[in-house]
Each structure stands twice: as structure tokens, then as C-alpha cells.
């Protein structure tokens, strides 16, 4: 595209047009046009405030506001001609406004700079994204609660080192994910507070000579407060970095959850089935049903961690105030938000459709001496020191390995070889049910505790 007609905005200072490649290289409209709605929202508020303080007439304000709303309709109808030579979303919209309404359009930018404009736009945009993401977290958590309630008494092996450790209930296991998501939710709510501050009015960097009323604009845009320093207002992107950090933690959680789903659907575990609609097949191996959704989510976590590193690196060397470097904040931020939102959405759709296989889980829990700690605890209740009990049970397990018997499968005489303190009532604690029921305290795996945790979870969600 020719650059001749380019950029009236700073034409006065320049004696030759911008190089055509440089124009493309420096343009951001291909990706920042996504901010159009928030850009227009910010401009409407700015024009409204300018009229309130007498910098624009009411008639000028009306013309501007009406012009901007037609432009929004044009964009949404796909009829807007985005021009790379106009560099970014802000100048595209402003130029189109002047096209449509004439000279009044040129007054919109009074007391404002693209520096505070773009900082405002991203914050408005991110605030909306955060709200959508919060709703998806809640939806996923509701799915987990429903499933946990249904599976409160389903027995499975709990693992440490991915080796069978102690029996747990499937409901309890699912609620571990609920807890992590609750913390992700809290972090996001907190990040939203710092995102929801208004830099508009900082202008290029030092503020503006017009008698602007920042509190008025702030109220119109629903920001919680105005930024307290104009230099910081235009240059700071820590809210975006914070969002990526929060998003990284959430993706890390989803990635771990994914890993479990991948394991559990494998032929070796077979703990659960995922419905076909969340899986795909193989073009060569007819038997395959691959857990693509969790695998992709696990893989996509990398993009979000990358966005976090990218933004930290982007900011670390920047002197105050605005630098063009900041134009590079958008793509990682957009991608992180899209990735987290879509991953949560996929999980929120998929989790309620998980089909557990209680028989397989139970069978797996019966292998691997998962009630060995329960036998040790039983002996402690008989008055022996825990370390001695640990050793006694160790011998029993070794005998079990040699004879191919689980603890619960041994006769009383067999068990009594290891300690005369063992009596007939030992079998109550050696069952899976006995084991989980005994862990009956807040945060424990007993089915009754799972039900209590589901109730707590529901009331937590109800308070949002
Ligand atoms: N497209 C720019 C960005 O995203 C807008 C601000 C440009 N400001 C400037 N002085 N060149 O950061």
C-alpha cells in the first residue's frame, strides 16, 4: 500500500513518507483491531467528559458519539476497511470518524494520547476477559461438585510417587481439583482489582493542560479508581503480567489434571472413560481412542507460560514512560486469555461427562497393600510405638509379596506371625471402606467428608 496519504497525524514534522516496509513492520492493526469495542467505549467516555468540562460543545459530543456508534456497527458488520498505513486500531477509528463527521472528528483526541488510550483499552478488554474466565472456572467447579457428590463413596487407590499409597474416594480426589480452581478464582479476582484502574488522562506521559475531569471518565467506564501517576499510567503493564502469571498457574493446574485424565483413560489404568466426542482416533491404528482434549490442554499450558516470560522480558529494560516496545504486549496477552478461556471451557464441558469405572478402581486399590498404614495405626491403638508398628507391617507386606496375598487376604494366624497384638477385629481396618471411613476429619477422604466438602463448595460458589 502506498504511504503517500499516510498519517496526517504527524505529517507536519516529516519530509518524506514512512518506508512501506517500516509502515507494515510498525503497524499493529492486524491484531489490535480486536480492541475496537473498548477503544470506542473509551472514546465515548472521553468525549462525554470533554463536553462536561466545556472543551467540546454538546453538539460536538453528540456528533462524535453518534459517529463512533456507526463505526462500531460498520466494524461489526465486517464493512470496515482496516488500513495498515493507519498503523493501529486507534488511528483507524479516528480517521474513519473524521471521514464520516468531518472536522469535529479531529477534536476527539484533545487532551488524550494514544499512550493513555491504549493502556485504557487493554485494561477494559482484560476486565471483560477476566469476567468470562471467572464464569468458566465456576462452571467447571460446579461440574466437579456434581461428579464428586455422585462418586463420594467410590474407592480408588491414592498415589504418592505414582505408587499405590492409601485408598481414597474418587469424590475426594476430584475435590482436590476444586480446591486448586478456587485459588485460581481468588487470584483472578484479585488481579481484576489492579487491572480495573484508569490511566486515561495521563495523556502522552505528563498529563494534559485541559481541565479534564478524570473522576467523571472513570465513573463512566466503571473503573474502580484513576491511576495516581501519569508516567506510571501510560507505561505500566504489570496488570497484564499479573494476569499471565495467574493464567499460568491455572493452566498448570489444568495441565496436571489433564495428565491424570490421560493416565486414567489408558488401557493400563482404565479408571474412567471419556465420551467419544472429546476424543479422536488414529488414522493407522484402528483400536485407538485418544484423549486429545486433555493432551492439548496439557500442551497449551506452554503458550501461557511463554506469554508470562515474554511479557516479563518485554518490560524489564524499559525506561519510563511509554515505549513502542509496549505494542508487543498484546499478542501474548490475547493468546494467554484465549488459551485459558478455551481450555476451561473444554474442561467444563468434559468433566460432567467423565464416566468412572468403579470396579476397576476398586480392584486397583486392592492391589499394592494400600491399607498397610491402617494396620500400623491399628497396632498403635494397641499401645505399640508407631516406628515398631511400621516395621511389623513391613514384614507382613514382604510376606504378602512373597505369597501373592494382600493384607486383607491373610488369615488371622498368618497375620499374628508378625504381632500377637493382632486380633480378629483387624479385618475391619484392612478393608478399603474401613480405611477411608476412618479418615473422617475436615479435609479427609471419608465419604461423609466428601459430602460436607461438596456443601461447602456449593456455598462458596453461591457467594460469588
Ligand atoms: N499501537 C500502539 C501500542 O499498541 C499505540 C500507542 C502508540 N503510541 C505512540 N506514541 N506511538 O502501544
PDB file of N, CA and C in Angstrom, residues 149-188:
ATOM      1  N   UNK A 149     -20.005 -35.467  44.281  1.00  0.00           N
ATOM      2  CA  UNK A 149     -21.140 -35.888  45.111  1.00  0.00           C
ATOM      3  C   UNK A 149     -21.575 -37.294  44.701  1.00  0.00           C
ATOM      4  N   UNK A 150     -21.647 -37.523  43.404  1.00  0.00           N
ATOM      5  CA  UNK A 150     -22.068 -38.834  42.905  1.00  0.00           C
ATOM      6  C   UNK A 150     -21.037 -39.914  43.264  1.00  0.00           C
ATOM      7  N   UNK A 151     -19.762 -39.533  43.288  1.00  0.00           N
ATOM      8  CA  UNK A 151     -18.685 -40.508  43.496  1.00  0.00           C
ATOM      9  C   UNK A 151     -18.085 -40.406  44.900  1.00  0.00           C
ATOM     10  N   UNK A 152     -18.878 -39.893  45.835  1.00  0.00           N
ATOM     11  CA  UNK A 152     -18.346 -39.668  47.193  1.00  0.00           C
ATOM     12  C   UNK A 152     -17.843 -40.960  47.824  1.00  0.00           C
ATOM     13  N   UNK A 153     -18.473 -42.082  47.483  1.00  0.00           N
ATOM     14  CA  UNK A 153     -18.082 -43.330  48.128  1.00  0.00           C
ATOM     15  C   UNK A 153     -17.308 -44.275  47.208  1.00  0.00           C
ATOM     16  N   UNK A 154     -16.977 -43.807  46.009  1.00  0.00           N
ATOM     17  CA  UNK A 154     -16.256 -44.661  45.055  1.00  0.00           C
ATOM     18  C   UNK A 154     -14.796 -44.790  45.477  1.00  0.00           C
ATOM     19  N   UNK A 155     -14.318 -46.032  45.572  1.00  0.00           N
ATOM     20  CA  UNK A 155     -12.965 -46.255  46.082  1.00  0.00           C
ATOM     21  C   UNK A 155     -11.945 -46.366  44.970  1.00  0.00           C
ATOM     22  N   UNK A 156     -10.801 -45.789  45.212  1.00  0.00           N
ATOM     23  CA  UNK A 156      -9.707 -45.876  44.238  1.00  0.00           C
ATOM     24  C   UNK A 156      -8.396 -45.839  45.018  1.00  0.00           C
ATOM     25  N   UNK A 157      -7.305 -46.227  44.378  1.00  0.00           N
ATOM     26  CA  UNK A 157      -6.035 -46.067  45.068  1.00  0.00           C
ATOM     27  C   UNK A 157      -5.619 -44.594  45.041  1.00  0.00           C
ATOM     28  N   UNK A 158      -5.116 -44.108  46.153  1.00  0.00           N
ATOM     29  CA  UNK A 158      -4.459 -42.807  46.140  1.00  0.00           C
ATOM     30  C   UNK A 158      -2.974 -43.059  45.926  1.00  0.00           C
ATOM     31  N   UNK A 159      -2.306 -42.136  45.280  1.00  0.00           N
ATOM     32  CA  UNK A 159      -0.904 -42.365  44.911  1.00  0.00           C
ATOM     33  C   UNK A 159       0.029 -41.356  45.550  1.00  0.00           C
ATOM     34  N   UNK A 160       1.220 -41.811  45.889  1.00  0.00           N
ATOM     35  CA  UNK A 160       2.349 -40.895  46.030  1.00  0.00           C
ATOM     36  C   UNK A 160       3.464 -41.555  45.211  1.00  0.00           C
ATOM     37  N   UNK A 161       4.271 -40.742  44.569  1.00  0.00           N
ATOM     38  CA  UNK A 161       5.302 -41.267  43.650  1.00  0.00           C
ATOM     39  C   UNK A 161       4.673 -42.111  42.544  1.00  0.00           C
ATOM     40  N   UNK A 162       3.399 -41.917  42.296  1.00  0.00           N
ATOM     41  CA  UNK A 162       2.603 -42.729  41.361  1.00  0.00           C
ATOM     42  C   UNK A 162       2.604 -44.215  41.746  1.00  0.00           C
ATOM     43  N   UNK A 163       2.933 -44.493  43.008  1.00  0.00           N
ATOM     44  CA  UNK A 163       2.835 -45.852  43.546  1.00  0.00           C
ATOM     45  C   UNK A 163       1.624 -45.869  44.471  1.00  0.00           C
ATOM     46  N   UNK A 164       0.943 -46.995  44.525  1.00  0.00           N
ATOM     47  CA  UNK A 164      -0.219 -47.098  45.397  1.00  0.00           C
ATOM     48  C   UNK A 164       0.167 -46.727  46.823  1.00  0.00           C
ATOM     49  N   UNK A 165      -0.605 -45.809  47.415  1.00  0.00           N
ATOM     50  CA  UNK A 165      -0.257 -45.326  48.750  1.00  0.00           C
ATOM     51  C   UNK A 165      -1.329 -45.728  49.757  1.00  0.00           C
ATOM     52  N   UNK A 166      -2.511 -45.094  49.655  1.00  0.00           N
ATOM     53  CA  UNK A 166      -3.617 -45.411  50.556  1.00  0.00           C
ATOM     54  C   UNK A 166      -4.898 -45.284  49.753  1.00  0.00           C
ATOM     55  N   UNK A 167      -5.941 -46.003  50.170  1.00  0.00           N
ATOM     56  CA  UNK A 167      -7.208 -45.854  49.438  1.00  0.00           C
ATOM     57  C   UNK A 167      -7.761 -44.446  49.639  1.00  0.00           C
ATOM     58  N   UNK A 168      -8.356 -43.901  48.608  1.00  0.00           N
ATOM     59  CA  UNK A 168      -9.091 -42.636  48.722  1.00  0.00           C
ATOM     60  C   UNK A 168     -10.424 -42.810  48.003  1.00  0.00           C
ATOM     61  N   UNK A 169     -11.295 -41.848  48.210  1.00  0.00           N
ATOM     62  CA  UNK A 169     -12.542 -41.875  47.440  1.00  0.00           C
ATOM     63  C   UNK A 169     -12.340 -41.026  46.194  1.00  0.00           C
ATOM     64  N   UNK A 170     -13.000 -41.413  45.128  1.00  0.00           N
ATOM     65  CA  UNK A 170     -12.865 -40.673  43.870  1.00  0.00           C
ATOM     66  C   UNK A 170     -13.395 -39.250  44.049  1.00  0.00           C
ATOM     67  N   UNK A 171     -14.472 -39.136  44.826  1.00  0.00           N
ATOM     68  CA  UNK A 171     -15.020 -37.803  45.101  1.00  0.00           C
ATOM     69  C   UNK A 171     -13.987 -36.899  45.751  1.00  0.00           C
ATOM     70  N   UNK A 172     -13.254 -37.446  46.686  1.00  0.00           N
ATOM     71  CA  UNK A 172     -12.218 -36.668  47.378  1.00  0.00           C
ATOM     72  C   UNK A 172     -11.137 -36.227  46.400  1.00  0.00           C
ATOM     73  N   UNK A 173     -10.745 -37.152  45.545  1.00  0.00           N
ATOM     74  CA  UNK A 173      -9.722 -36.841  44.541  1.00  0.00           C
ATOM     75  C   UNK A 173     -10.200 -35.697  43.627  1.00  0.00           C
ATOM     76  N   UNK A 174     -11.429 -35.778  43.182  1.00  0.00           N
ATOM     77  CA  UNK A 174     -11.958 -34.722  42.300  1.00  0.00           C
ATOM     78  C   UNK A 174     -11.978 -33.364  43.008  1.00  0.00           C
ATOM     79  N   UNK A 175     -12.270 -33.403  44.287  1.00  0.00           N
ATOM     80  CA  UNK A 175     -12.363 -32.131  45.009  1.00  0.00           C
ATOM     81  C   UNK A 175     -11.002 -31.486  45.243  1.00  0.00           C
ATOM     82  N   UNK A 176      -9.941 -32.252  45.085  1.00  0.00           N
ATOM     83  CA  UNK A 176      -8.610 -31.622  45.115  1.00  0.00           C
ATOM     84  C   UNK A 176      -8.517 -30.611  43.972  1.00  0.00           C
ATOM     85  N   UNK A 177      -9.070 -30.971  42.821  1.00  0.00           N
ATOM     86  CA  UNK A 177      -9.062 -30.046  41.681  1.00  0.00           C
ATOM     87  C   UNK A 177      -9.961 -28.851  41.952  1.00  0.00           C
ATOM     88  N   UNK A 178     -11.041 -29.092  42.646  1.00  0.00           N
ATOM     89  CA  UNK A 178     -11.939 -27.988  43.014  1.00  0.00           C
ATOM     90  C   UNK A 178     -11.180 -26.947  43.843  1.00  0.00           C
ATOM     91  N   UNK A 179     -10.389 -27.423  44.797  1.00  0.00           N
ATOM     92  CA  UNK A 179      -9.639 -26.501  45.669  1.00  0.00           C
ATOM     93  C   UNK A 179      -8.670 -25.642  44.865  1.00  0.00           C
ATOM     94  N   UNK A 180      -7.960 -26.287  43.955  1.00  0.00           N
ATOM     95  CA  UNK A 180      -6.976 -25.540  43.158  1.00  0.00           C
ATOM     96  C   UNK A 180      -7.667 -24.458  42.337  1.00  0.00           C
ATOM     97  N   UNK A 181      -8.817 -24.840  41.768  1.00  0.00           N
ATOM     98  CA  UNK A 181      -9.553 -23.862  40.951  1.00  0.00           C
ATOM     99  C   UNK A 181     -10.107 -22.722  41.811  1.00  0.00           C
ATOM    100  N   UNK A 182     -10.419 -23.009  43.073  1.00  0.00           N
ATOM    101  CA  UNK A 182     -10.885 -21.928  43.958  1.00  0.00           C
ATOM    102  C   UNK A 182      -9.781 -20.896  44.157  1.00  0.00           C
ATOM    103  N   UNK A 183      -8.553 -21.388  44.303  1.00  0.00           N
ATOM    104  CA  UNK A 183      -7.440 -20.437  44.461  1.00  0.00           C
ATOM    105  C   UNK A 183      -7.199 -19.672  43.156  1.00  0.00           C
ATOM    106  N   UNK A 184      -7.346 -20.350  42.018  1.00  0.00           N
ATOM    107  CA  UNK A 184      -7.206 -19.644  40.740  1.00  0.00           C
ATOM    108  C   UNK A 184      -8.251 -18.534  40.640  1.00  0.00           C
ATOM    109  N   UNK A 185      -9.451 -18.850  41.075  1.00  0.00           N
ATOM    110  CA  UNK A 185     -10.543 -17.879  41.038  1.00  0.00           C
ATOM    111  C   UNK A 185     -10.191 -16.660  41.904  1.00  0.00           C
ATOM    112  N   UNK A 186      -9.742 -16.944  43.126  1.00  0.00           N
ATOM    113  CA  UNK A 186      -9.380 -15.845  44.036  1.00  0.00           C
ATOM    114  C   UNK A 186      -8.291 -14.963  43.442  1.00  0.00           C
ATOM    115  N   UNK A 187      -7.286 -15.616  42.865  1.00  0.00           N
ATOM    116  CA  UNK A 187      -6.173 -14.843  42.296  1.00  0.00           C
ATOM    117  C   UNK A 187      -6.661 -13.947  41.160  1.00  0.00           C
ATOM    118  N   UNK A 188      -7.581 -14.480  40.380  1.00  0.00           N
ATOM    119  CA  UNK A 188      -8.085 -13.719  39.235  1.00  0.00           C
ATOM    120  C   UNK A 188      -8.922 -12.527  39.709  1.00  0.00           C
TER     121      UNK A 188
END
